[in-house]
Short mmCIF file of C-alpha atoms and ligand atoms in Angstrom, two decimals:
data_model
loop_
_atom_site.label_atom_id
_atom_site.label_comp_id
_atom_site.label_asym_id
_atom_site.label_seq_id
_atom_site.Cartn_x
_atom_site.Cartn_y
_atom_site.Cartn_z
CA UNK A 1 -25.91 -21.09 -7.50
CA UNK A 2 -26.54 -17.63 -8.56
CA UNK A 3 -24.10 -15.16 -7.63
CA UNK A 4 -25.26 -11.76 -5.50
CA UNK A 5 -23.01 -8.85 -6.25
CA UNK A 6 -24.65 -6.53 -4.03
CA UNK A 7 -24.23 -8.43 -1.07
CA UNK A 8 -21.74 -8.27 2.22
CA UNK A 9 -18.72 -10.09 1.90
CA UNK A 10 -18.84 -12.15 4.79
CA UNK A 11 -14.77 -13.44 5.27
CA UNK A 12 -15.23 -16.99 7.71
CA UNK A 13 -12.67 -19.61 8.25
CA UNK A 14 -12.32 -22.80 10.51
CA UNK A 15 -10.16 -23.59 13.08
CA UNK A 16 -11.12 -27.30 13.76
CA UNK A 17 -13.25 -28.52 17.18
CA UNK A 18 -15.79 -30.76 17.68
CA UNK A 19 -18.13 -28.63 15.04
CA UNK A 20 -15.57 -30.20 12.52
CA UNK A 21 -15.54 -33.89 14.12
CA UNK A 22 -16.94 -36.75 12.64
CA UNK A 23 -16.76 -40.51 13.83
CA UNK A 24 -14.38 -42.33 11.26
CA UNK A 25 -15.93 -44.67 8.57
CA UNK A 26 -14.86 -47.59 10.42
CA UNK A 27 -17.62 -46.84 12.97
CA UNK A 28 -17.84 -46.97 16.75
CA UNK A 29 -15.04 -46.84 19.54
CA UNK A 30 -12.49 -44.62 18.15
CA UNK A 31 -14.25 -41.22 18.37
CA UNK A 32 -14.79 -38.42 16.61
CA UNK A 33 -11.78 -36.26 15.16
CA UNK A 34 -11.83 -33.23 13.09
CA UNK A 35 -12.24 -33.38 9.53
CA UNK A 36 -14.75 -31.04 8.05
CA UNK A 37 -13.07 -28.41 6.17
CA UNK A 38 -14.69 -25.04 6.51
CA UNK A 39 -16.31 -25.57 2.95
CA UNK A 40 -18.03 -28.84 4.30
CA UNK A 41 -19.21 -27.10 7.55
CA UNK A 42 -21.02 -24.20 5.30
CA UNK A 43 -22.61 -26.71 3.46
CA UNK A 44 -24.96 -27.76 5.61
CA UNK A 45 -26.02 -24.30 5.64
CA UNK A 46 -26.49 -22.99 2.66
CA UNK A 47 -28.96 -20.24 3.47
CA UNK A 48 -25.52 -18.40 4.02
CA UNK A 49 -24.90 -17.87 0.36
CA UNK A 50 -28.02 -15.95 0.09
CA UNK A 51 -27.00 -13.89 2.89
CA UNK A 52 -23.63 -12.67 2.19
CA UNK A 53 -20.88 -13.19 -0.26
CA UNK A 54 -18.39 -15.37 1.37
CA UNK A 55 -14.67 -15.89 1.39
CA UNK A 56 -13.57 -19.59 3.21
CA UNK A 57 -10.43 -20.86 4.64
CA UNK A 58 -9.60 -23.57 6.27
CA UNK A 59 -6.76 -22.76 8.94
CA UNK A 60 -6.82 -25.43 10.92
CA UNK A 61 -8.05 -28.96 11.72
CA UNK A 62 -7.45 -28.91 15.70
CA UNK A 63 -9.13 -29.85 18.71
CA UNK A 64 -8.89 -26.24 20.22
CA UNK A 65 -6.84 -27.61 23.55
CA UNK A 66 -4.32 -27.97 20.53
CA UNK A 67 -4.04 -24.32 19.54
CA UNK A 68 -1.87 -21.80 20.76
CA UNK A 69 -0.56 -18.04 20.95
CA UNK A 70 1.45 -18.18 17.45
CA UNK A 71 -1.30 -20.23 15.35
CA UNK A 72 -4.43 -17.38 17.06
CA UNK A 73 -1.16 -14.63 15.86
CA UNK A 74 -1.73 -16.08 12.39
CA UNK A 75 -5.55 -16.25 12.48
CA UNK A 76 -5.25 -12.86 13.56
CA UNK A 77 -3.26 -11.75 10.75
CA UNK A 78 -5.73 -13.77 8.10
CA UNK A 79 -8.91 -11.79 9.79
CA UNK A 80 -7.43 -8.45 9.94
CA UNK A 81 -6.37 -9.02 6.44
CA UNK A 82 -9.94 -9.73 5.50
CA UNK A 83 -11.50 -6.65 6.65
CA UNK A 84 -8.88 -4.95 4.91
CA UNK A 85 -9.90 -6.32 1.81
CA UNK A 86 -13.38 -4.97 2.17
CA UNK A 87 -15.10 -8.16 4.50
CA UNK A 88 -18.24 -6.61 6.55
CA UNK A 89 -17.38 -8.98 9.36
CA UNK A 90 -14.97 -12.21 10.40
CA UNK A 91 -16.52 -15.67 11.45
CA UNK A 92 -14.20 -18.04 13.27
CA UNK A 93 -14.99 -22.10 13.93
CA UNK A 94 -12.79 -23.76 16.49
CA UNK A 95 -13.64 -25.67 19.27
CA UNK A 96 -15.73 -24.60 22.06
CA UNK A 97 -12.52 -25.87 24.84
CA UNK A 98 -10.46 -22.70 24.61
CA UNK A 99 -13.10 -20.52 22.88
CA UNK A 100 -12.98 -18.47 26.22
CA UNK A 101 -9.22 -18.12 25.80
CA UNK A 102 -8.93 -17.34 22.30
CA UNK A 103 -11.93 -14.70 21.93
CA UNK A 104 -10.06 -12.66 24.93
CA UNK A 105 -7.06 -13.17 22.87
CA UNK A 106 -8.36 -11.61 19.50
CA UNK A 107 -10.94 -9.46 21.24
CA UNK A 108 -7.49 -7.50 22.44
CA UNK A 109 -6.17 -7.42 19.53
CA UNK A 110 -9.15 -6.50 17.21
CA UNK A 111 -9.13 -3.38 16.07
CA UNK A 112 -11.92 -2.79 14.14
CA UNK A 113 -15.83 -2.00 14.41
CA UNK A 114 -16.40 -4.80 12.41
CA UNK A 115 -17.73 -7.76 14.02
CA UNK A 116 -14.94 -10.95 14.61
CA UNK A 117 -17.62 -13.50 15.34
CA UNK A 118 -16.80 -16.81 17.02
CA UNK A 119 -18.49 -20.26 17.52
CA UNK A 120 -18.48 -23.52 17.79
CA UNK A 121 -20.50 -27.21 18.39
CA UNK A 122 -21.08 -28.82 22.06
CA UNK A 123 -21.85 -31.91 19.11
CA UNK A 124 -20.03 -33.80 16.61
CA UNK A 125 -21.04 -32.90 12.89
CA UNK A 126 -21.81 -36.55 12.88
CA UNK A 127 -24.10 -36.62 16.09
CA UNK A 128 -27.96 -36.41 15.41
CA UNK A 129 -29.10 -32.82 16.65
CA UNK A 130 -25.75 -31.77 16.39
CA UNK A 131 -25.55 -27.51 16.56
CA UNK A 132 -23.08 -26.79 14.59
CA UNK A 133 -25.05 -25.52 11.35
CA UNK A 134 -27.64 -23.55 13.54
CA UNK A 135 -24.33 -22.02 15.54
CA UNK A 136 -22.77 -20.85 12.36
CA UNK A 137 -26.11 -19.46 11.08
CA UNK A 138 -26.68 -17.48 13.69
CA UNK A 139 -23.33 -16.44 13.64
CA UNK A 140 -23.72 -15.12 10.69
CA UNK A 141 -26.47 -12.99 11.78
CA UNK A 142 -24.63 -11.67 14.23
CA UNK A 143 -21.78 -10.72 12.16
CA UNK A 144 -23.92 -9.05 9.59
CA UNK A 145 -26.02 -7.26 12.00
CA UNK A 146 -25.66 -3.48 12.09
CA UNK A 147 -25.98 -3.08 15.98
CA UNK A 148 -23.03 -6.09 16.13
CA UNK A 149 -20.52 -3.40 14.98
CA UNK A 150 -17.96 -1.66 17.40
CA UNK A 151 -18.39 -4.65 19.98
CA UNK A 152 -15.14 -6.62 19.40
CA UNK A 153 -15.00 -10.29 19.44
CA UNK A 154 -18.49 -11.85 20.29
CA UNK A 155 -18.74 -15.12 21.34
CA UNK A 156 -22.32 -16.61 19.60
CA UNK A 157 -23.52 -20.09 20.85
CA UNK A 158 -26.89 -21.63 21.34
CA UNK A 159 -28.99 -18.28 20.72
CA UNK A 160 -26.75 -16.37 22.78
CA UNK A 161 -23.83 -13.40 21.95
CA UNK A 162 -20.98 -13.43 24.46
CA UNK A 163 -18.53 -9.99 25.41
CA UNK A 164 -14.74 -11.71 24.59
CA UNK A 165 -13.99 -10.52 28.43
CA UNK A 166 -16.44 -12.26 30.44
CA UNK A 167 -17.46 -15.06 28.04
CA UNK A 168 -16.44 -18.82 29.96
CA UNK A 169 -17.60 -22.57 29.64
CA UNK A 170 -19.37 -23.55 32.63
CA UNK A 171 -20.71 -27.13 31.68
CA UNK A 172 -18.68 -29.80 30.11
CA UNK A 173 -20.81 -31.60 27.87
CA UNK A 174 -24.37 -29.57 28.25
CA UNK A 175 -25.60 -27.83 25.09
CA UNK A 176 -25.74 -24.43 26.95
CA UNK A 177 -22.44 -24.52 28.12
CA UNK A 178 -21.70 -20.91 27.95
CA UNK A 179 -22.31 -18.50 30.45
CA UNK A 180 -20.95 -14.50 30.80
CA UNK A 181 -21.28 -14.92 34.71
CA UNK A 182 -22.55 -11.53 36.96
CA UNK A 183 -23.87 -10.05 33.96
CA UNK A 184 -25.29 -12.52 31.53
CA UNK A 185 -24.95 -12.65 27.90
CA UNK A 186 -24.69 -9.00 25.64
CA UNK A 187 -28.00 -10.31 23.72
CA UNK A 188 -29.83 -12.99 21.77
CA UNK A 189 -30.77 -14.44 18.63
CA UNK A 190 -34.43 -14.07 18.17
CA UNK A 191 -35.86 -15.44 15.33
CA UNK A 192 -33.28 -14.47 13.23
CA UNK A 193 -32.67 -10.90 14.73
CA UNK A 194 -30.10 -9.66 16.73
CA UNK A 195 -31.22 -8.47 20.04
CA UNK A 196 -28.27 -6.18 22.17
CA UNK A 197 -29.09 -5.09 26.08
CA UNK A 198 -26.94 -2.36 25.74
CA UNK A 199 -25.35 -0.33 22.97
CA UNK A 200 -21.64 -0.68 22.63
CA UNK A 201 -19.20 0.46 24.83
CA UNK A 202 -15.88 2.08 24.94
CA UNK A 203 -13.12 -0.54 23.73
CA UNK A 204 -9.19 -0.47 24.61
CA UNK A 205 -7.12 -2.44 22.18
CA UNK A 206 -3.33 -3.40 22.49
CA UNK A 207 -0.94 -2.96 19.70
CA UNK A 208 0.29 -6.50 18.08
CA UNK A 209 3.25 -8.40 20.86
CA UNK A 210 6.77 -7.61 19.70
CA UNK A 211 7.94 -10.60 21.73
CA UNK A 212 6.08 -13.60 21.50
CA UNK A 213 8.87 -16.20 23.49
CA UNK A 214 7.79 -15.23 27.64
CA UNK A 215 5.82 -17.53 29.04
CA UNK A 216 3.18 -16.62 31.92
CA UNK A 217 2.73 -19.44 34.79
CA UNK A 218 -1.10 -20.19 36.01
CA UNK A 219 -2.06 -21.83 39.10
CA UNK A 220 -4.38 -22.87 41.31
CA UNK A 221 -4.43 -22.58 45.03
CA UNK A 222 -6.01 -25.61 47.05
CA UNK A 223 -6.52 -26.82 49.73
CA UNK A 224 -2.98 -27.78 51.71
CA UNK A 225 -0.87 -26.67 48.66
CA UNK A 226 2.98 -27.41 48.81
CA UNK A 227 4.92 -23.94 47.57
CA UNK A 228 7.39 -26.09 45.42
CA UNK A 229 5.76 -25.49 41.80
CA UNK A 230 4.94 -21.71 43.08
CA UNK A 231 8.89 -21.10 43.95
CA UNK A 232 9.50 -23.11 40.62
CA UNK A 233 8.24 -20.36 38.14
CA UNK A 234 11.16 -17.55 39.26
CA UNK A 235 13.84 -20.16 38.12
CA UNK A 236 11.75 -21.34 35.25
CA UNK A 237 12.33 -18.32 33.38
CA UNK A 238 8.35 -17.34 34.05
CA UNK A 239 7.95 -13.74 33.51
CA UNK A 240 4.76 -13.43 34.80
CA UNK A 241 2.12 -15.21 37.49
CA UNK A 242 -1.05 -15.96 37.77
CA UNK A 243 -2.98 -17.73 40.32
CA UNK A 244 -6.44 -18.38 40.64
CA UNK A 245 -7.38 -18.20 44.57
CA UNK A 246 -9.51 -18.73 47.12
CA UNK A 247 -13.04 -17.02 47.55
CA UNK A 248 -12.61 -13.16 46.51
CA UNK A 249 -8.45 -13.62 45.82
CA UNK A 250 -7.34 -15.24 48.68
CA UNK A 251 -4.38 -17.65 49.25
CA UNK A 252 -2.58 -19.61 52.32
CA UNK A 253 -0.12 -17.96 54.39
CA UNK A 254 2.65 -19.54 53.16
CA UNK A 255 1.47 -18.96 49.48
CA UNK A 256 1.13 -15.13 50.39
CA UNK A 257 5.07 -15.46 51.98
CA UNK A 258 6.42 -16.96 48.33
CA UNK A 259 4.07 -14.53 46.35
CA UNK A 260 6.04 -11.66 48.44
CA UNK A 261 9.55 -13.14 47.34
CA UNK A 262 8.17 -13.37 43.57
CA UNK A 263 5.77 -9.83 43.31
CA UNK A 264 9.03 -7.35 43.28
CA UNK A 265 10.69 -9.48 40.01
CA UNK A 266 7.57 -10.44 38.02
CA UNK A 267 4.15 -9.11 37.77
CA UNK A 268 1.83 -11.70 39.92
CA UNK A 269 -2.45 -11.70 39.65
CA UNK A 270 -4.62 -13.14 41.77
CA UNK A 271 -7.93 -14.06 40.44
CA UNK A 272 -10.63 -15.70 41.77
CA UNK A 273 -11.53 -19.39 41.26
CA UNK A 274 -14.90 -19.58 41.98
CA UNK A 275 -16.27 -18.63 38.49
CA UNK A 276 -17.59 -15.59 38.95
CA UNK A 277 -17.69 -12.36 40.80
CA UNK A 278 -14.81 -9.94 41.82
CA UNK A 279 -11.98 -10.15 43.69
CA UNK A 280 -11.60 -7.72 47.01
CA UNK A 281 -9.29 -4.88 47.27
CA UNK A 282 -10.01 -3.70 51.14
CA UNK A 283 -11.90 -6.41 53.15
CA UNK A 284 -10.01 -9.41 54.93
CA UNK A 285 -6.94 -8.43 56.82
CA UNK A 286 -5.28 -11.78 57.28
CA UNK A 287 -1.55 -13.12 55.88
CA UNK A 288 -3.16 -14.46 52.40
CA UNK A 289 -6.06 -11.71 51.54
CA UNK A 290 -6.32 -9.11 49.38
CA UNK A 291 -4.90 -6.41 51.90
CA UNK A 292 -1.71 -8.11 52.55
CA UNK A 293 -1.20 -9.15 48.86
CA UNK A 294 -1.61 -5.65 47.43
CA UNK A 295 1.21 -4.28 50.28
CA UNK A 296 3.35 -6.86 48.48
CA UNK A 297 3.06 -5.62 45.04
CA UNK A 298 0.08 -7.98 44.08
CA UNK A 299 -2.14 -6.92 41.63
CA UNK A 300 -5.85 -8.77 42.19
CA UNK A 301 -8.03 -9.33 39.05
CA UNK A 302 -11.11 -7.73 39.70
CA UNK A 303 -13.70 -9.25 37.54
CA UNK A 304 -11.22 -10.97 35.42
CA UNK A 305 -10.76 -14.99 35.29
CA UNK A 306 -7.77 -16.38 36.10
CA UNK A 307 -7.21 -17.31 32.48
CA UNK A 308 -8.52 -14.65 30.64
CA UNK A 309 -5.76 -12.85 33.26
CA UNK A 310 -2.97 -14.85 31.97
CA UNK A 311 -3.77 -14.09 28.59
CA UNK A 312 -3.87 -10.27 29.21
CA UNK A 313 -0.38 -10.82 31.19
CA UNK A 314 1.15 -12.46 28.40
CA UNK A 315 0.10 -9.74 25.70
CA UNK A 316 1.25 -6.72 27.96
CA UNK A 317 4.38 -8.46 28.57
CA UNK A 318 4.89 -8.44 24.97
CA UNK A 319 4.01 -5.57 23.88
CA UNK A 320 6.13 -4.19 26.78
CA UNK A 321 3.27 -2.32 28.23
CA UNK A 322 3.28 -4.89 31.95
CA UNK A 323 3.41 -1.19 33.82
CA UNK A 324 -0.07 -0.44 33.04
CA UNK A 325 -1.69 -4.17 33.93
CA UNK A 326 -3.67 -2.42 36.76
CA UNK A 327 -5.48 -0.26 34.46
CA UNK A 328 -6.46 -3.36 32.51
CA UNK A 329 -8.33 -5.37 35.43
CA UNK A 330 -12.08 -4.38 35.63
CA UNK A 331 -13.48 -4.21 38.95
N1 LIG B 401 -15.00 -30.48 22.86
C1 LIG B 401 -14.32 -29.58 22.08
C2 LIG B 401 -15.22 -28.72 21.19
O1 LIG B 401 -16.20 -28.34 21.63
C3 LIG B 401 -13.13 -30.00 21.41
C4 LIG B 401 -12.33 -28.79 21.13
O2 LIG B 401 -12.34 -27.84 21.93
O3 LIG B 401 -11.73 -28.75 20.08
O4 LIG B 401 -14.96 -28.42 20.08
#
């Protein structure tokens, strides 16, 4: 193929997911695994090569339930490096599981104006209609779009770009399965062209974590809960705590009584569960609501999901910077 020197070096490596899987050669019954490399995925689309000069790597061949803070640490370091070798933008493949997680991750750790672009497949490279090749394509033109720049990580499936911070999967196995719930998706993919709602906005990034060994707890208050695992996660060496309540960040009585023990020794949030929406900060007076958690010392999430909240928690803890988590949580 002929070679375009004038073009943007576009840097984009794979992770693994189900944009990677294939069903084995032996046929049906076992499923699909991952096993495209990233140079396999791009060629199904080779428009890209007339697009941008690329650089490929392969980094990983996971299901994205599989990766974890130290492998998205080494990612991190490969896409950083990238730009600093002169890439326009980053693509990332991985698995659409996590994809929420790990574009919070980088997003607060990217600090660039160049775009870190992320996607995935909802099917199998092996699946007829599967969307891998158009997600990557438009991807692509995302990451190479002007107006992209100075917006983070964006999240880019079916058509759609995601913010990193509000950015969650909402539907299993549905091909739309991502949603930016309360304020819908930062723009589209229109025939090619990237469309924005809104020009970019001021961005806060954290320094790389120091310490990388603390461990955050998150879970989820329901209906009749014990307080057993809550009490566990002081004497589990859990530095910090996360639960995802009730309604607008509420949890039982006896919940709010163990949370009281915990909030003086470890920073606690409570987010909401219900998928969208803020928490409250001054409605419901009763043992368990906001009101009484806050006298306590808990912080509530605001606008943040319960895991996006742990993975926030976990980077302020090590970067040593858990005194200023309140100024982190949107409202
Ligand atoms: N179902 C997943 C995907 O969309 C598997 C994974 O997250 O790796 O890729």
């Amino acid at each position: 193929m002929k070679e375009h020197t004038n073009l943007p070096r576009l840097s984009i490596a794979s992770l693994g997911g189900t944009v990677s899987m294939q069903a084995s050669a032996s046929g049906s019954g076992s499923g699909v695994m991952p096993k495209l490399d990233c140079d396999e995925q791009l060629a199904k689309v080779p428009q890209l090569r007339e697009m941008a000069h690329l650089e490929i790597a392969t980094l990983g061949l996971l299901p994205s339930a599989s990766l974890g803070f130290a492998a998205l640490l080494e990612v991190l370091a490969w896409a950083r490096g990238e730009v600093d070798r002169g890439a326009h933008a980053v693509i990332l493949t991985q698995g659409t599981d996590s994809l929420e997680e790990t574009a919070y991750f980088l997003d607060l750790l990217w600090p660039f104006d160049a775009p870190l672009v992320m996607t995935g497949a909802m099917r199998a490279a092996s699946q007829p209609g599967n969307d891998g090749p158009a997600n990557l394509l438009a991807a692509a033109q995302v990451a190479l779009a002007p107006n992209s720049r100075g917006r983070g990580v964006l999240v880019q499936m079916n058509d759609q770009v995601h913010g990193a911070a509000r950015v969650r999967k909402t539907a299993s196995v549905a091909m739309a399965a991502f949603e930016s719930p309360g304020c819908g998706p930062l723009g589209d993919v229109v025939e090619g062209v990237v469309v924005y709602g809104q020009p970019p906005g001021p961005r806060e990034v954290l320094p790389l974590p120091h310490r990388t060994e603390h461990r955050v707890a998150l879970l989820e208050a329901c209906l009749d809960a014990d307080t057993a695992l809550l009490k566990a996660t002081a004497t589990l060496g859990y530095e910090g705590l996360v639960i995802a309540g009730f309604g607008a960040g509420h949890v039982s009585g006896s919940w709010s009584e163990v949370l009281g023990h915990l909030a003086p020794a470890l920073p606690v949030i409570v987010a909401t569960r219900t998928g969208s929406g803020p928490t409250a900060t001054a409605s419901y007076g009763f043992a368990g609501a906001e009101i009484d958690l806050q006298s306590k010392g808990v912080h509530m999430a605001g606008r943040l999901c319960p895991r996006k909240c742990r993975i926030l928690l976990w980077l302020l803890i090590g970067t040593g910077r858990q005194q200023q988590l309140h100024g982190w949580l949107p409202r």
